[in-house]
Amino acid sequence: MTRVDVEARLAELASEAATCTACRLSEGRTQAVFADGSPDADIMFIGEGPGFYEDREGLPFVGKAGMLLNRLLGEVGLNRRDVYIANVVKCRPPGNRDPRPDEIEACKHFLVEQIRMVDPAVVMTMGNFATKLLLKTSTGITRTRGTVFPWWGRVVIPTFHPAAALRSGPAMADTIRGDLELAVRTADDRLAGPEPEGERSGLTDPEAEPPKQLGLFG
């Protein structure tokens, strides 16, 4: 597909998300929060769900955590426009609670198609929830962060959610920065050399039969 085709498909999905009433989260939203960034990004970030400011602005990561993410991206040579940012669910859970299984199930086709369309070399999961969900693991973010996991012909690199760094202080922000540097190096390495059979474009359907441990949401 050309970039124009990808942009058109993502715009179509965003319009569908804006009017979606498939789960209870639609009842309390101000607006759906679909994504932000480049449709041909090499690195895609996946968070849990929109918060107060995201629900108000219609974009992911625009509050204080988003400001920190923007700063850290700049410190590793990236701009927000260079990456693609999405969430597991597109509507704000009340009280910023974790999304429930039926809400994830109702919304997952949007994220599946976003991954397929953007086709990133690296997916960065931000925080415990998104990491456990995509990797289907019970291991916490403290032990998984900074590790490169093979996943769907690309890789997942978990990192802390920027909001955690706001609570914990500069040391955690430094850790996230290190994980971002790892993501940049990994994307560069994967894109520089020949792709092994089955890499990226050869495995574009996250709903096809996957390796058992790497299935998207089960």
mmCIF file with all atom_site columns, C-alpha atoms in Angstrom:
data_model
loop_
_atom_site.group_PDB
_atom_site.id
_atom_site.type_symbol
_atom_site.label_atom_id
_atom_site.label_alt_id
_atom_site.label_comp_id
_atom_site.label_asym_id
_atom_site.label_entity_id
_atom_site.label_seq_id
_atom_site.pdbx_PDB_ins_code
_atom_site.Cartn_x
_atom_site.Cartn_y
_atom_site.Cartn_z
_atom_site.occupancy
_atom_site.B_iso_or_equiv
_atom_site.pdbx_formal_charge
_atom_site.auth_seq_id
_atom_site.auth_comp_id
_atom_site.auth_asym_id
_atom_site.auth_atom_id
_atom_site.pdbx_PDB_model_num
ATOM 1   C CA . MET A 1 1   ? 0.000   0.000   0.000  1.00 0.00 ? 1   MET A CA 1
ATOM 2   C CA . THR A 1 2   ? 1.117   3.563   -0.656 1.00 0.00 ? 2   THR A CA 1
ATOM 3   C CA . ARG A 1 3   ? 1.334   6.189   2.072  1.00 0.00 ? 3   ARG A CA 1
ATOM 4   C CA . VAL A 1 4   ? -1.816  7.775   0.645  1.00 0.00 ? 4   VAL A CA 1
ATOM 5   C CA . ASP A 1 5   ? -3.638  4.441   0.964  1.00 0.00 ? 5   ASP A CA 1
ATOM 6   C CA . VAL A 1 6   ? -2.441  4.009   4.541  1.00 0.00 ? 6   VAL A CA 1
ATOM 7   C CA . GLU A 1 7   ? -3.447  7.553   5.499  1.00 0.00 ? 7   GLU A CA 1
ATOM 8   C CA . ALA A 1 8   ? -6.878  7.040   3.954  1.00 0.00 ? 8   ALA A CA 1
ATOM 9   C CA . ARG A 1 9   ? -7.426  3.776   5.826  1.00 0.00 ? 9   ARG A CA 1
ATOM 10  C CA . LEU A 1 10  ? -6.309  5.284   9.148  1.00 0.00 ? 10  LEU A CA 1
ATOM 11  C CA . ALA A 1 11  ? -8.601  8.267   8.596  1.00 0.00 ? 11  ALA A CA 1
ATOM 12  C CA . GLU A 1 12  ? -11.475 5.866   7.917  1.00 0.00 ? 12  GLU A CA 1
ATOM 13  C CA . LEU A 1 13  ? -10.743 4.005   11.149 1.00 0.00 ? 13  LEU A CA 1
ATOM 14  C CA . ALA A 1 14  ? -10.529 7.263   13.098 1.00 0.00 ? 14  ALA A CA 1
ATOM 15  C CA . SER A 1 15  ? -13.965 8.232   11.804 1.00 0.00 ? 15  SER A CA 1
ATOM 16  C CA . GLU A 1 16  ? -15.338 4.843   12.865 1.00 0.00 ? 16  GLU A CA 1
ATOM 17  C CA . ALA A 1 17  ? -13.815 5.231   16.330 1.00 0.00 ? 17  ALA A CA 1
ATOM 18  C CA . ALA A 1 18  ? -15.321 8.704   16.690 1.00 0.00 ? 18  ALA A CA 1
ATOM 19  C CA . THR A 1 19  ? -18.854 7.316   16.454 1.00 0.00 ? 19  THR A CA 1
ATOM 20  C CA . CYS A 1 20  ? -18.257 3.875   17.978 1.00 0.00 ? 20  CYS A CA 1
ATOM 21  C CA . THR A 1 21  ? -20.725 2.761   20.662 1.00 0.00 ? 21  THR A CA 1
ATOM 22  C CA . ALA A 1 22  ? -19.568 -0.851  20.949 1.00 0.00 ? 22  ALA A CA 1
ATOM 23  C CA . CYS A 1 23  ? -18.815 -0.627  24.690 1.00 0.00 ? 23  CYS A CA 1
ATOM 24  C CA . ARG A 1 24  ? -19.769 1.376   27.759 1.00 0.00 ? 24  ARG A CA 1
ATOM 25  C CA . LEU A 1 25  ? -16.738 3.672   27.476 1.00 0.00 ? 25  LEU A CA 1
ATOM 26  C CA . SER A 1 26  ? -18.475 5.591   24.690 1.00 0.00 ? 26  SER A CA 1
ATOM 27  C CA . GLU A 1 27  ? -21.096 6.774   27.175 1.00 0.00 ? 27  GLU A CA 1
ATOM 28  C CA . GLY A 1 28  ? -18.695 8.951   29.153 1.00 0.00 ? 28  GLY A CA 1
ATOM 29  C CA . ARG A 1 29  ? -16.251 10.197  26.552 1.00 0.00 ? 29  ARG A CA 1
ATOM 30  C CA . THR A 1 30  ? -15.917 13.742  25.297 1.00 0.00 ? 30  THR A CA 1
ATOM 31  C CA . GLN A 1 31  ? -14.396 12.346  22.120 1.00 0.00 ? 31  GLN A CA 1
ATOM 32  C CA . ALA A 1 32  ? -12.544 9.281   20.953 1.00 0.00 ? 32  ALA A CA 1
ATOM 33  C CA . VAL A 1 33  ? -8.742  9.475   21.010 1.00 0.00 ? 33  VAL A CA 1
ATOM 34  C CA . PHE A 1 34  ? -7.504  7.567   17.989 1.00 0.00 ? 34  PHE A CA 1
ATOM 35  C CA . ALA A 1 35  ? -3.799  8.308   17.465 1.00 0.00 ? 35  ALA A CA 1
ATOM 36  C CA . ASP A 1 36  ? -1.137  10.871  16.665 1.00 0.00 ? 36  ASP A CA 1
ATOM 37  C CA . GLY A 1 37  ? 2.012   10.868  14.586 1.00 0.00 ? 37  GLY A CA 1
ATOM 38  C CA . SER A 1 38  ? 3.389   9.505   11.337 1.00 0.00 ? 38  SER A CA 1
ATOM 39  C CA . PRO A 1 39  ? 1.564   6.745   9.414  1.00 0.00 ? 39  PRO A CA 1
ATOM 40  C CA . ASP A 1 40  ? 4.897   5.316   8.267  1.00 0.00 ? 40  ASP A CA 1
ATOM 41  C CA . ALA A 1 41  ? 6.713   5.528   11.604 1.00 0.00 ? 41  ALA A CA 1
ATOM 42  C CA . ASP A 1 42  ? 9.423   3.009   12.414 1.00 0.00 ? 42  ASP A CA 1
ATOM 43  C CA . ILE A 1 43  ? 8.511   3.137   16.131 1.00 0.00 ? 43  ILE A CA 1
ATOM 44  C CA . MET A 1 44  ? 4.960   2.860   17.450 1.00 0.00 ? 44  MET A CA 1
ATOM 45  C CA . PHE A 1 45  ? 4.016   3.608   21.060 1.00 0.00 ? 45  PHE A CA 1
ATOM 46  C CA . ILE A 1 46  ? 1.048   1.916   22.717 1.00 0.00 ? 46  ILE A CA 1
ATOM 47  C CA . GLY A 1 47  ? -0.391  3.137   25.998 1.00 0.00 ? 47  GLY A CA 1
ATOM 48  C CA . GLU A 1 48  ? -3.370  2.018   28.019 1.00 0.00 ? 48  GLU A CA 1
ATOM 49  C CA . GLY A 1 49  ? -6.111  4.538   27.353 1.00 0.00 ? 49  GLY A CA 1
ATOM 50  C CA . PRO A 1 50  ? -6.871  8.259   27.221 1.00 0.00 ? 50  PRO A CA 1
ATOM 51  C CA . GLY A 1 51  ? -6.845  10.360  30.369 1.00 0.00 ? 51  GLY A CA 1
ATOM 52  C CA . PHE A 1 52  ? -8.594  13.611  31.205 1.00 0.00 ? 52  PHE A CA 1
ATOM 53  C CA . TYR A 1 53  ? -6.548  15.866  28.928 1.00 0.00 ? 53  TYR A CA 1
ATOM 54  C CA . GLU A 1 54  ? -6.514  13.369  26.081 1.00 0.00 ? 54  GLU A CA 1
ATOM 55  C CA . ASP A 1 55  ? -10.301 13.035  26.246 1.00 0.00 ? 55  ASP A CA 1
ATOM 56  C CA . ARG A 1 56  ? -10.573 16.810  26.093 1.00 0.00 ? 56  ARG A CA 1
ATOM 57  C CA . GLU A 1 57  ? -8.054  17.369  23.280 1.00 0.00 ? 57  GLU A CA 1
ATOM 58  C CA . GLY A 1 58  ? -8.699  14.233  21.209 1.00 0.00 ? 58  GLY A CA 1
ATOM 59  C CA . LEU A 1 59  ? -4.999  13.309  21.050 1.00 0.00 ? 59  LEU A CA 1
ATOM 60  C CA . PRO A 1 60  ? -2.957  10.768  23.042 1.00 0.00 ? 60  PRO A CA 1
ATOM 61  C CA . PHE A 1 61  ? -0.353  11.894  25.571 1.00 0.00 ? 61  PHE A CA 1
ATOM 62  C CA . VAL A 1 62  ? -1.048  15.624  25.720 1.00 0.00 ? 62  VAL A CA 1
ATOM 63  C CA . GLY A 1 63  ? -1.015  16.115  29.503 1.00 0.00 ? 63  GLY A CA 1
ATOM 64  C CA . LYS A 1 64  ? 2.036   16.313  31.742 1.00 0.00 ? 64  LYS A CA 1
ATOM 65  C CA . ALA A 1 65  ? 3.020   12.741  30.876 1.00 0.00 ? 65  ALA A CA 1
ATOM 66  C CA . GLY A 1 66  ? 2.818   13.656  27.193 1.00 0.00 ? 66  GLY A CA 1
ATOM 67  C CA . MET A 1 67  ? 5.007   16.707  27.730 1.00 0.00 ? 67  MET A CA 1
ATOM 68  C CA . LEU A 1 68  ? 7.616   14.482  29.364 1.00 0.00 ? 68  LEU A CA 1
ATOM 69  C CA . LEU A 1 69  ? 7.395   11.987  26.513 1.00 0.00 ? 69  LEU A CA 1
ATOM 70  C CA . ASN A 1 70  ? 7.891   14.786  23.980 1.00 0.00 ? 70  ASN A CA 1
ATOM 71  C CA . ARG A 1 71  ? 10.989  15.975  25.844 1.00 0.00 ? 71  ARG A CA 1
ATOM 72  C CA . LEU A 1 72  ? 12.485  12.497  26.070 1.00 0.00 ? 72  LEU A CA 1
ATOM 73  C CA . LEU A 1 73  ? 11.821  11.870  22.386 1.00 0.00 ? 73  LEU A CA 1
ATOM 74  C CA . GLY A 1 74  ? 13.734  15.041  21.565 1.00 0.00 ? 74  GLY A CA 1
ATOM 75  C CA . GLU A 1 75  ? 16.638  13.945  23.749 1.00 0.00 ? 75  GLU A CA 1
ATOM 76  C CA . VAL A 1 76  ? 17.072  10.768  21.672 1.00 0.00 ? 76  VAL A CA 1
ATOM 77  C CA . GLY A 1 77  ? 16.788  12.599  18.349 1.00 0.00 ? 77  GLY A CA 1
ATOM 78  C CA . LEU A 1 78  ? 13.110  11.984  17.629 1.00 0.00 ? 78  LEU A CA 1
ATOM 79  C CA . ASN A 1 79  ? 10.180  14.287  17.143 1.00 0.00 ? 79  ASN A CA 1
ATOM 80  C CA . ARG A 1 80  ? 6.612   13.396  18.016 1.00 0.00 ? 80  ARG A CA 1
ATOM 81  C CA . ARG A 1 81  ? 5.871   13.673  14.284 1.00 0.00 ? 81  ARG A CA 1
ATOM 82  C CA . ASP A 1 82  ? 8.395   10.878  13.630 1.00 0.00 ? 82  ASP A CA 1
ATOM 83  C CA . VAL A 1 83  ? 6.592   8.223   15.679 1.00 0.00 ? 83  VAL A CA 1
ATOM 84  C CA . TYR A 1 84  ? 3.049   6.849   15.944 1.00 0.00 ? 84  TYR A CA 1
ATOM 85  C CA . ILE A 1 85  ? 1.209   6.949   19.268 1.00 0.00 ? 85  ILE A CA 1
ATOM 86  C CA . ALA A 1 86  ? -1.945  5.002   20.086 1.00 0.00 ? 86  ALA A CA 1
ATOM 87  C CA . ASN A 1 87  ? -3.723  3.391   23.021 1.00 0.00 ? 87  ASN A CA 1
ATOM 88  C CA . VAL A 1 88  ? -5.260  0.005   23.680 1.00 0.00 ? 88  VAL A CA 1
ATOM 89  C CA . VAL A 1 89  ? -8.709  1.621   24.004 1.00 0.00 ? 89  VAL A CA 1
ATOM 90  C CA . LYS A 1 90  ? -9.798  4.811   22.289 1.00 0.00 ? 90  LYS A CA 1
ATOM 91  C CA . CYS A 1 91  ? -12.172 6.195   24.941 1.00 0.00 ? 91  CYS A CA 1
ATOM 92  C CA . ARG A 1 92  ? -11.310 7.296   28.471 1.00 0.00 ? 92  ARG A CA 1
ATOM 93  C CA . PRO A 1 93  ? -12.151 4.744   31.178 1.00 0.00 ? 93  PRO A CA 1
ATOM 94  C CA . PRO A 1 94  ? -13.961 6.466   34.066 1.00 0.00 ? 94  PRO A CA 1
ATOM 95  C CA . GLY A 1 95  ? -11.591 7.543   36.803 1.00 0.00 ? 95  GLY A CA 1
ATOM 96  C CA . ASN A 1 96  ? -8.693  6.382   34.611 1.00 0.00 ? 96  ASN A CA 1
ATOM 97  C CA . ARG A 1 97  ? -9.311  2.786   35.709 1.00 0.00 ? 97  ARG A CA 1
ATOM 98  C CA . ASP A 1 98  ? -7.872  -0.120  33.699 1.00 0.00 ? 98  ASP A CA 1
ATOM 99  C CA . PRO A 1 99  ? -9.927  -1.073  30.635 1.00 0.00 ? 99  PRO A CA 1
ATOM 100 C CA . ARG A 1 100 ? -12.068 -4.164  31.205 1.00 0.00 ? 100 ARG A CA 1
ATOM 101 C CA . PRO A 1 101 ? -11.822 -7.300  29.061 1.00 0.00 ? 101 PRO A CA 1
ATOM 102 C CA . ASP A 1 102 ? -15.063 -6.658  27.163 1.00 0.00 ? 102 ASP A CA 1
ATOM 103 C CA . GLU A 1 103 ? -13.984 -3.069  26.451 1.00 0.00 ? 103 GLU A CA 1
ATOM 104 C CA . ILE A 1 104 ? -10.640 -4.281  25.098 1.00 0.00 ? 104 ILE A CA 1
ATOM 105 C CA . GLU A 1 105 ? -12.403 -6.879  22.962 1.00 0.00 ? 105 GLU A CA 1
ATOM 106 C CA . ALA A 1 106 ? -14.777 -4.261  21.526 1.00 0.00 ? 106 ALA A CA 1
ATOM 107 C CA . CYS A 1 107 ? -11.913 -1.889  20.677 1.00 0.00 ? 107 CYS A CA 1
ATOM 108 C CA . LYS A 1 108 ? -9.058  -4.202  19.697 1.00 0.00 ? 108 LYS A CA 1
ATOM 109 C CA . HIS A 1 109 ? -9.803  -4.225  15.962 1.00 0.00 ? 109 HIS A CA 1
ATOM 110 C CA . PHE A 1 110 ? -8.774  -0.564  15.805 1.00 0.00 ? 110 PHE A CA 1
ATOM 111 C CA . LEU A 1 111 ? -5.341  -1.272  17.293 1.00 0.00 ? 111 LEU A CA 1
ATOM 112 C CA . VAL A 1 112 ? -4.883  -4.414  15.203 1.00 0.00 ? 112 VAL A CA 1
ATOM 113 C CA . GLU A 1 113 ? -5.495  -2.397  12.050 1.00 0.00 ? 113 GLU A CA 1
ATOM 114 C CA . GLN A 1 114 ? -3.289  0.464   13.220 1.00 0.00 ? 114 GLN A CA 1
ATOM 115 C CA . ILE A 1 115 ? -0.390  -1.944  13.694 1.00 0.00 ? 115 ILE A CA 1
ATOM 116 C CA . ARG A 1 116 ? -1.065  -3.510  10.303 1.00 0.00 ? 116 ARG A CA 1
ATOM 117 C CA . MET A 1 117 ? -1.236  -0.164  8.502  1.00 0.00 ? 117 MET A CA 1
ATOM 118 C CA . VAL A 1 118 ? 1.715   1.571   10.176 1.00 0.00 ? 118 VAL A CA 1
ATOM 119 C CA . ASP A 1 119 ? 3.777   -1.644  10.146 1.00 0.00 ? 119 ASP A CA 1
ATOM 120 C CA . PRO A 1 120 ? 6.422   -0.392  12.612 1.00 0.00 ? 120 PRO A CA 1
ATOM 121 C CA . ALA A 1 121 ? 9.764   -2.090  13.110 1.00 0.00 ? 121 ALA A CA 1
ATOM 122 C CA . VAL A 1 122 ? 9.491   -1.559  16.882 1.00 0.00 ? 122 VAL A CA 1
ATOM 123 C CA . VAL A 1 123 ? 6.468   -1.373  19.167 1.00 0.00 ? 123 VAL A CA 1
ATOM 124 C CA . MET A 1 124 ? 7.055   0.284   22.538 1.00 0.00 ? 124 MET A CA 1
ATOM 125 C CA . THR A 1 125 ? 4.496   -0.567  25.204 1.00 0.00 ? 125 THR A CA 1
ATOM 126 C CA . MET A 1 126 ? 4.246   2.128   27.839 1.00 0.00 ? 126 MET A CA 1
ATOM 127 C CA . GLY A 1 127 ? 3.448   0.851   31.285 1.00 0.00 ? 127 GLY A CA 1
ATOM 128 C CA . ASN A 1 128 ? 2.369   -2.332  32.995 1.00 0.00 ? 128 ASN A CA 1
ATOM 129 C CA . PHE A 1 129 ? -1.063  -2.698  31.440 1.00 0.00 ? 129 PHE A CA 1
ATOM 130 C CA . ALA A 1 130 ? -0.170  -2.433  27.758 1.00 0.00 ? 130 ALA A CA 1
ATOM 131 C CA . THR A 1 131 ? 2.942   -4.570  28.231 1.00 0.00 ? 131 THR A CA 1
ATOM 132 C CA . LYS A 1 132 ? 1.149   -7.427  29.987 1.00 0.00 ? 132 LYS A CA 1
ATOM 133 C CA . LEU A 1 133 ? -1.674  -7.317  27.459 1.00 0.00 ? 133 LEU A CA 1
ATOM 134 C CA . LEU A 1 134 ? 0.382   -7.412  24.269 1.00 0.00 ? 134 LEU A CA 1
ATOM 135 C CA . LEU A 1 135 ? 2.987   -9.869  25.535 1.00 0.00 ? 135 LEU A CA 1
ATOM 136 C CA . LYS A 1 136 ? 0.428   -11.990 27.394 1.00 0.00 ? 136 LYS A CA 1
ATOM 137 C CA . THR A 1 137 ? 2.635   -12.092 30.456 1.00 0.00 ? 137 THR A CA 1
ATOM 138 C CA . SER A 1 138 ? 2.105   -11.694 34.182 1.00 0.00 ? 138 SER A CA 1
ATOM 139 C CA . THR A 1 139 ? 5.642   -10.368 34.645 1.00 0.00 ? 139 THR A CA 1
ATOM 140 C CA . GLY A 1 140 ? 5.656   -6.758  35.774 1.00 0.00 ? 140 GLY A CA 1
ATOM 141 C CA . ILE A 1 141 ? 7.085   -3.807  33.886 1.00 0.00 ? 141 ILE A CA 1
ATOM 142 C CA . THR A 1 142 ? 10.091  -3.480  36.209 1.00 0.00 ? 142 THR A CA 1
ATOM 143 C CA . ARG A 1 143 ? 11.399  -6.835  34.959 1.00 0.00 ? 143 ARG A CA 1
ATOM 144 C CA . THR A 1 144 ? 10.302  -6.570  31.321 1.00 0.00 ? 144 THR A CA 1
ATOM 145 C CA . ARG A 1 145 ? 11.326  -3.011  30.510 1.00 0.00 ? 145 ARG A CA 1
ATOM 146 C CA . GLY A 1 146 ? 14.358  -2.514  28.337 1.00 0.00 ? 146 GLY A CA 1
ATOM 147 C CA . THR A 1 147 ? 14.104  -6.033  26.873 1.00 0.00 ? 147 THR A CA 1
ATOM 148 C CA . VAL A 1 148 ? 13.598  -6.754  23.173 1.00 0.00 ? 148 VAL A CA 1
ATOM 149 C CA . PHE A 1 149 ? 10.805  -9.291  22.647 1.00 0.00 ? 149 PHE A CA 1
ATOM 150 C CA . PRO A 1 150 ? 10.152  -10.849 19.210 1.00 0.00 ? 150 PRO A CA 1
ATOM 151 C CA . TRP A 1 151 ? 6.534   -10.162 18.301 1.00 0.00 ? 151 TRP A CA 1
ATOM 152 C CA . TRP A 1 152 ? 4.645   -10.518 15.022 1.00 0.00 ? 152 TRP A CA 1
ATOM 153 C CA . GLY A 1 153 ? 7.660   -10.213 12.767 1.00 0.00 ? 153 GLY A CA 1
ATOM 154 C CA . ARG A 1 154 ? 8.733   -7.086  14.615 1.00 0.00 ? 154 ARG A CA 1
ATOM 155 C CA . VAL A 1 155 ? 9.756   -6.498  18.233 1.00 0.00 ? 155 VAL A CA 1
ATOM 156 C CA . VAL A 1 156 ? 8.200   -5.115  21.405 1.00 0.00 ? 156 VAL A CA 1
ATOM 157 C CA . ILE A 1 157 ? 10.302  -3.071  23.827 1.00 0.00 ? 157 ILE A CA 1
ATOM 158 C CA . PRO A 1 158 ? 8.431   -2.276  27.061 1.00 0.00 ? 158 PRO A CA 1
ATOM 159 C CA . THR A 1 159 ? 9.142   0.852   29.040 1.00 0.00 ? 159 THR A CA 1
ATOM 160 C CA . PHE A 1 160 ? 7.655   2.653   32.022 1.00 0.00 ? 160 PHE A CA 1
ATOM 161 C CA . HIS A 1 161 ? 4.681   4.922   31.458 1.00 0.00 ? 161 HIS A CA 1
ATOM 162 C CA . PRO A 1 162 ? 5.822   8.569   31.528 1.00 0.00 ? 162 PRO A CA 1
ATOM 163 C CA . ALA A 1 163 ? 3.261   9.250   34.260 1.00 0.00 ? 163 ALA A CA 1
ATOM 164 C CA . ALA A 1 164 ? 5.251   6.915   36.518 1.00 0.00 ? 164 ALA A CA 1
ATOM 165 C CA . ALA A 1 165 ? 8.330   9.066   35.994 1.00 0.00 ? 165 ALA A CA 1
ATOM 166 C CA . LEU A 1 166 ? 6.367   12.148  37.029 1.00 0.00 ? 166 LEU A CA 1
ATOM 167 C CA . ARG A 1 167 ? 5.604   10.412  40.317 1.00 0.00 ? 167 ARG A CA 1
ATOM 168 C CA . SER A 1 168 ? 8.988   8.788   40.843 1.00 0.00 ? 168 SER A CA 1
ATOM 169 C CA . GLY A 1 169 ? 11.415  11.448  39.694 1.00 0.00 ? 169 GLY A CA 1
ATOM 170 C CA . PRO A 1 170 ? 14.412  11.939  37.384 1.00 0.00 ? 170 PRO A CA 1
ATOM 171 C CA . ALA A 1 171 ? 15.875  8.437   37.748 1.00 0.00 ? 171 ALA A CA 1
ATOM 172 C CA . MET A 1 172 ? 12.865  6.815   36.086 1.00 0.00 ? 172 MET A CA 1
ATOM 173 C CA . ALA A 1 173 ? 12.858  9.454   33.344 1.00 0.00 ? 173 ALA A CA 1
ATOM 174 C CA . ASP A 1 174 ? 16.490  8.518   32.693 1.00 0.00 ? 174 ASP A CA 1
ATOM 175 C CA . THR A 1 175 ? 15.459  4.864   32.457 1.00 0.00 ? 175 THR A CA 1
ATOM 176 C CA . ILE A 1 176 ? 12.752  5.670   29.904 1.00 0.00 ? 176 ILE A CA 1
ATOM 177 C CA . ARG A 1 177 ? 15.277  7.681   27.926 1.00 0.00 ? 177 ARG A CA 1
ATOM 178 C CA . GLY A 1 178 ? 17.581  4.660   27.872 1.00 0.00 ? 178 GLY A CA 1
ATOM 179 C CA . ASP A 1 179 ? 14.728  2.467   26.633 1.00 0.00 ? 179 ASP A CA 1
ATOM 180 C CA . LEU A 1 180 ? 13.984  4.993   23.899 1.00 0.00 ? 180 LEU A CA 1
ATOM 181 C CA . GLU A 1 181 ? 17.627  4.920   22.835 1.00 0.00 ? 181 GLU A CA 1
ATOM 182 C CA . LEU A 1 182 ? 17.386  1.117   22.656 1.00 0.00 ? 182 LEU A CA 1
ATOM 183 C CA . ALA A 1 183 ? 14.256  1.409   20.502 1.00 0.00 ? 183 ALA A CA 1
ATOM 184 C CA . VAL A 1 184 ? 15.989  3.802   18.100 1.00 0.00 ? 184 VAL A CA 1
ATOM 185 C CA . ARG A 1 185 ? 19.049  1.544   17.775 1.00 0.00 ? 185 ARG A CA 1
ATOM 186 C CA . THR A 1 186 ? 16.878  -1.539  17.327 1.00 0.00 ? 186 THR A CA 1
ATOM 187 C CA . ALA A 1 187 ? 14.751  0.093   14.636 1.00 0.00 ? 187 ALA A CA 1
ATOM 188 C CA . ASP A 1 188 ? 17.861  1.319   12.812 1.00 0.00 ? 188 ASP A CA 1
ATOM 189 C CA . ASP A 1 189 ? 19.460  -2.140  12.943 1.00 0.00 ? 189 ASP A CA 1
ATOM 190 C CA . ARG A 1 190 ? 16.327  -3.905  11.732 1.00 0.00 ? 190 ARG A CA 1
ATOM 191 C CA . LEU A 1 191 ? 15.800  -1.489  8.868  1.00 0.00 ? 191 LEU A CA 1
ATOM 192 C CA . ALA A 1 192 ? 19.462  -1.382  7.811  1.00 0.00 ? 192 ALA A CA 1
ATOM 193 C CA . GLY A 1 193 ? 19.932  -5.073  7.066  1.00 0.00 ? 193 GLY A CA 1
ATOM 194 C CA . PRO A 1 194 ? 18.053  -7.636  4.998  1.00 0.00 ? 194 PRO A CA 1
ATOM 195 C CA . GLU A 1 195 ? 14.823  -8.733  6.647  1.00 0.00 ? 195 GLU A CA 1
ATOM 196 C CA . PRO A 1 196 ? 14.706  -12.420 7.561  1.00 0.00 ? 196 PRO A CA 1
ATOM 197 C CA . GLU A 1 197 ? 11.884  -14.403 6.023  1.00 0.00 ? 197 GLU A CA 1
ATOM 198 C CA . GLY A 1 198 ? 8.634   -13.588 7.826  1.00 0.00 ? 198 GLY A CA 1
ATOM 199 C CA . GLU A 1 199 ? 9.812   -10.219 9.119  1.00 0.00 ? 199 GLU A CA 1
ATOM 200 C CA . ARG A 1 200 ? 7.556   -7.171  9.037  1.00 0.00 ? 200 ARG A CA 1
ATOM 201 C CA . SER A 1 201 ? 5.780   -7.152  5.675  1.00 0.00 ? 201 SER A CA 1
ATOM 202 C CA . GLY A 1 202 ? 5.800   -10.934 5.588  1.00 0.00 ? 202 GLY A CA 1
ATOM 203 C CA . LEU A 1 203 ? 3.689   -11.142 8.736  1.00 0.00 ? 203 LEU A CA 1
ATOM 204 C CA . THR A 1 204 ? 1.202   -8.300  8.466  1.00 0.00 ? 204 THR A CA 1
ATOM 205 C CA . ASP A 1 205 ? -1.935  -9.871  9.889  1.00 0.00 ? 205 ASP A CA 1
ATOM 206 C CA . PRO A 1 206 ? -2.010  -9.780  13.719 1.00 0.00 ? 206 PRO A CA 1
ATOM 207 C CA . GLU A 1 207 ? -5.215  -11.830 13.639 1.00 0.00 ? 207 GLU A CA 1
ATOM 208 C CA . ALA A 1 208 ? -3.644  -14.684 11.695 1.00 0.00 ? 208 ALA A CA 1
ATOM 209 C CA . GLU A 1 209 ? -2.532  -17.796 13.611 1.00 0.00 ? 209 GLU A CA 1
ATOM 210 C CA . PRO A 1 210 ? 0.433   -16.565 15.737 1.00 0.00 ? 210 PRO A CA 1
ATOM 211 C CA . PRO A 1 211 ? 3.075   -18.208 17.828 1.00 0.00 ? 211 PRO A CA 1
ATOM 212 C CA . LYS A 1 212 ? 1.078   -19.041 20.951 1.00 0.00 ? 212 LYS A CA 1
ATOM 213 C CA . GLN A 1 213 ? 2.930   -16.744 23.314 1.00 0.00 ? 213 GLN A CA 1
ATOM 214 C CA . LEU A 1 214 ? 2.781   -13.755 20.976 1.00 0.00 ? 214 LEU A CA 1
ATOM 215 C CA . GLY A 1 215 ? -0.897  -13.539 20.040 1.00 0.00 ? 215 GLY A CA 1
ATOM 216 C CA . LEU A 1 216 ? -2.467  -10.083 20.118 1.00 0.00 ? 216 LEU A CA 1
ATOM 217 C CA . PHE A 1 217 ? -4.876  -10.004 23.083 1.00 0.00 ? 217 PHE A CA 1
ATOM 218 C CA . GLY A 1 218 ? -5.598  -13.730 22.863 1.00 0.00 ? 218 GLY A CA 1
#
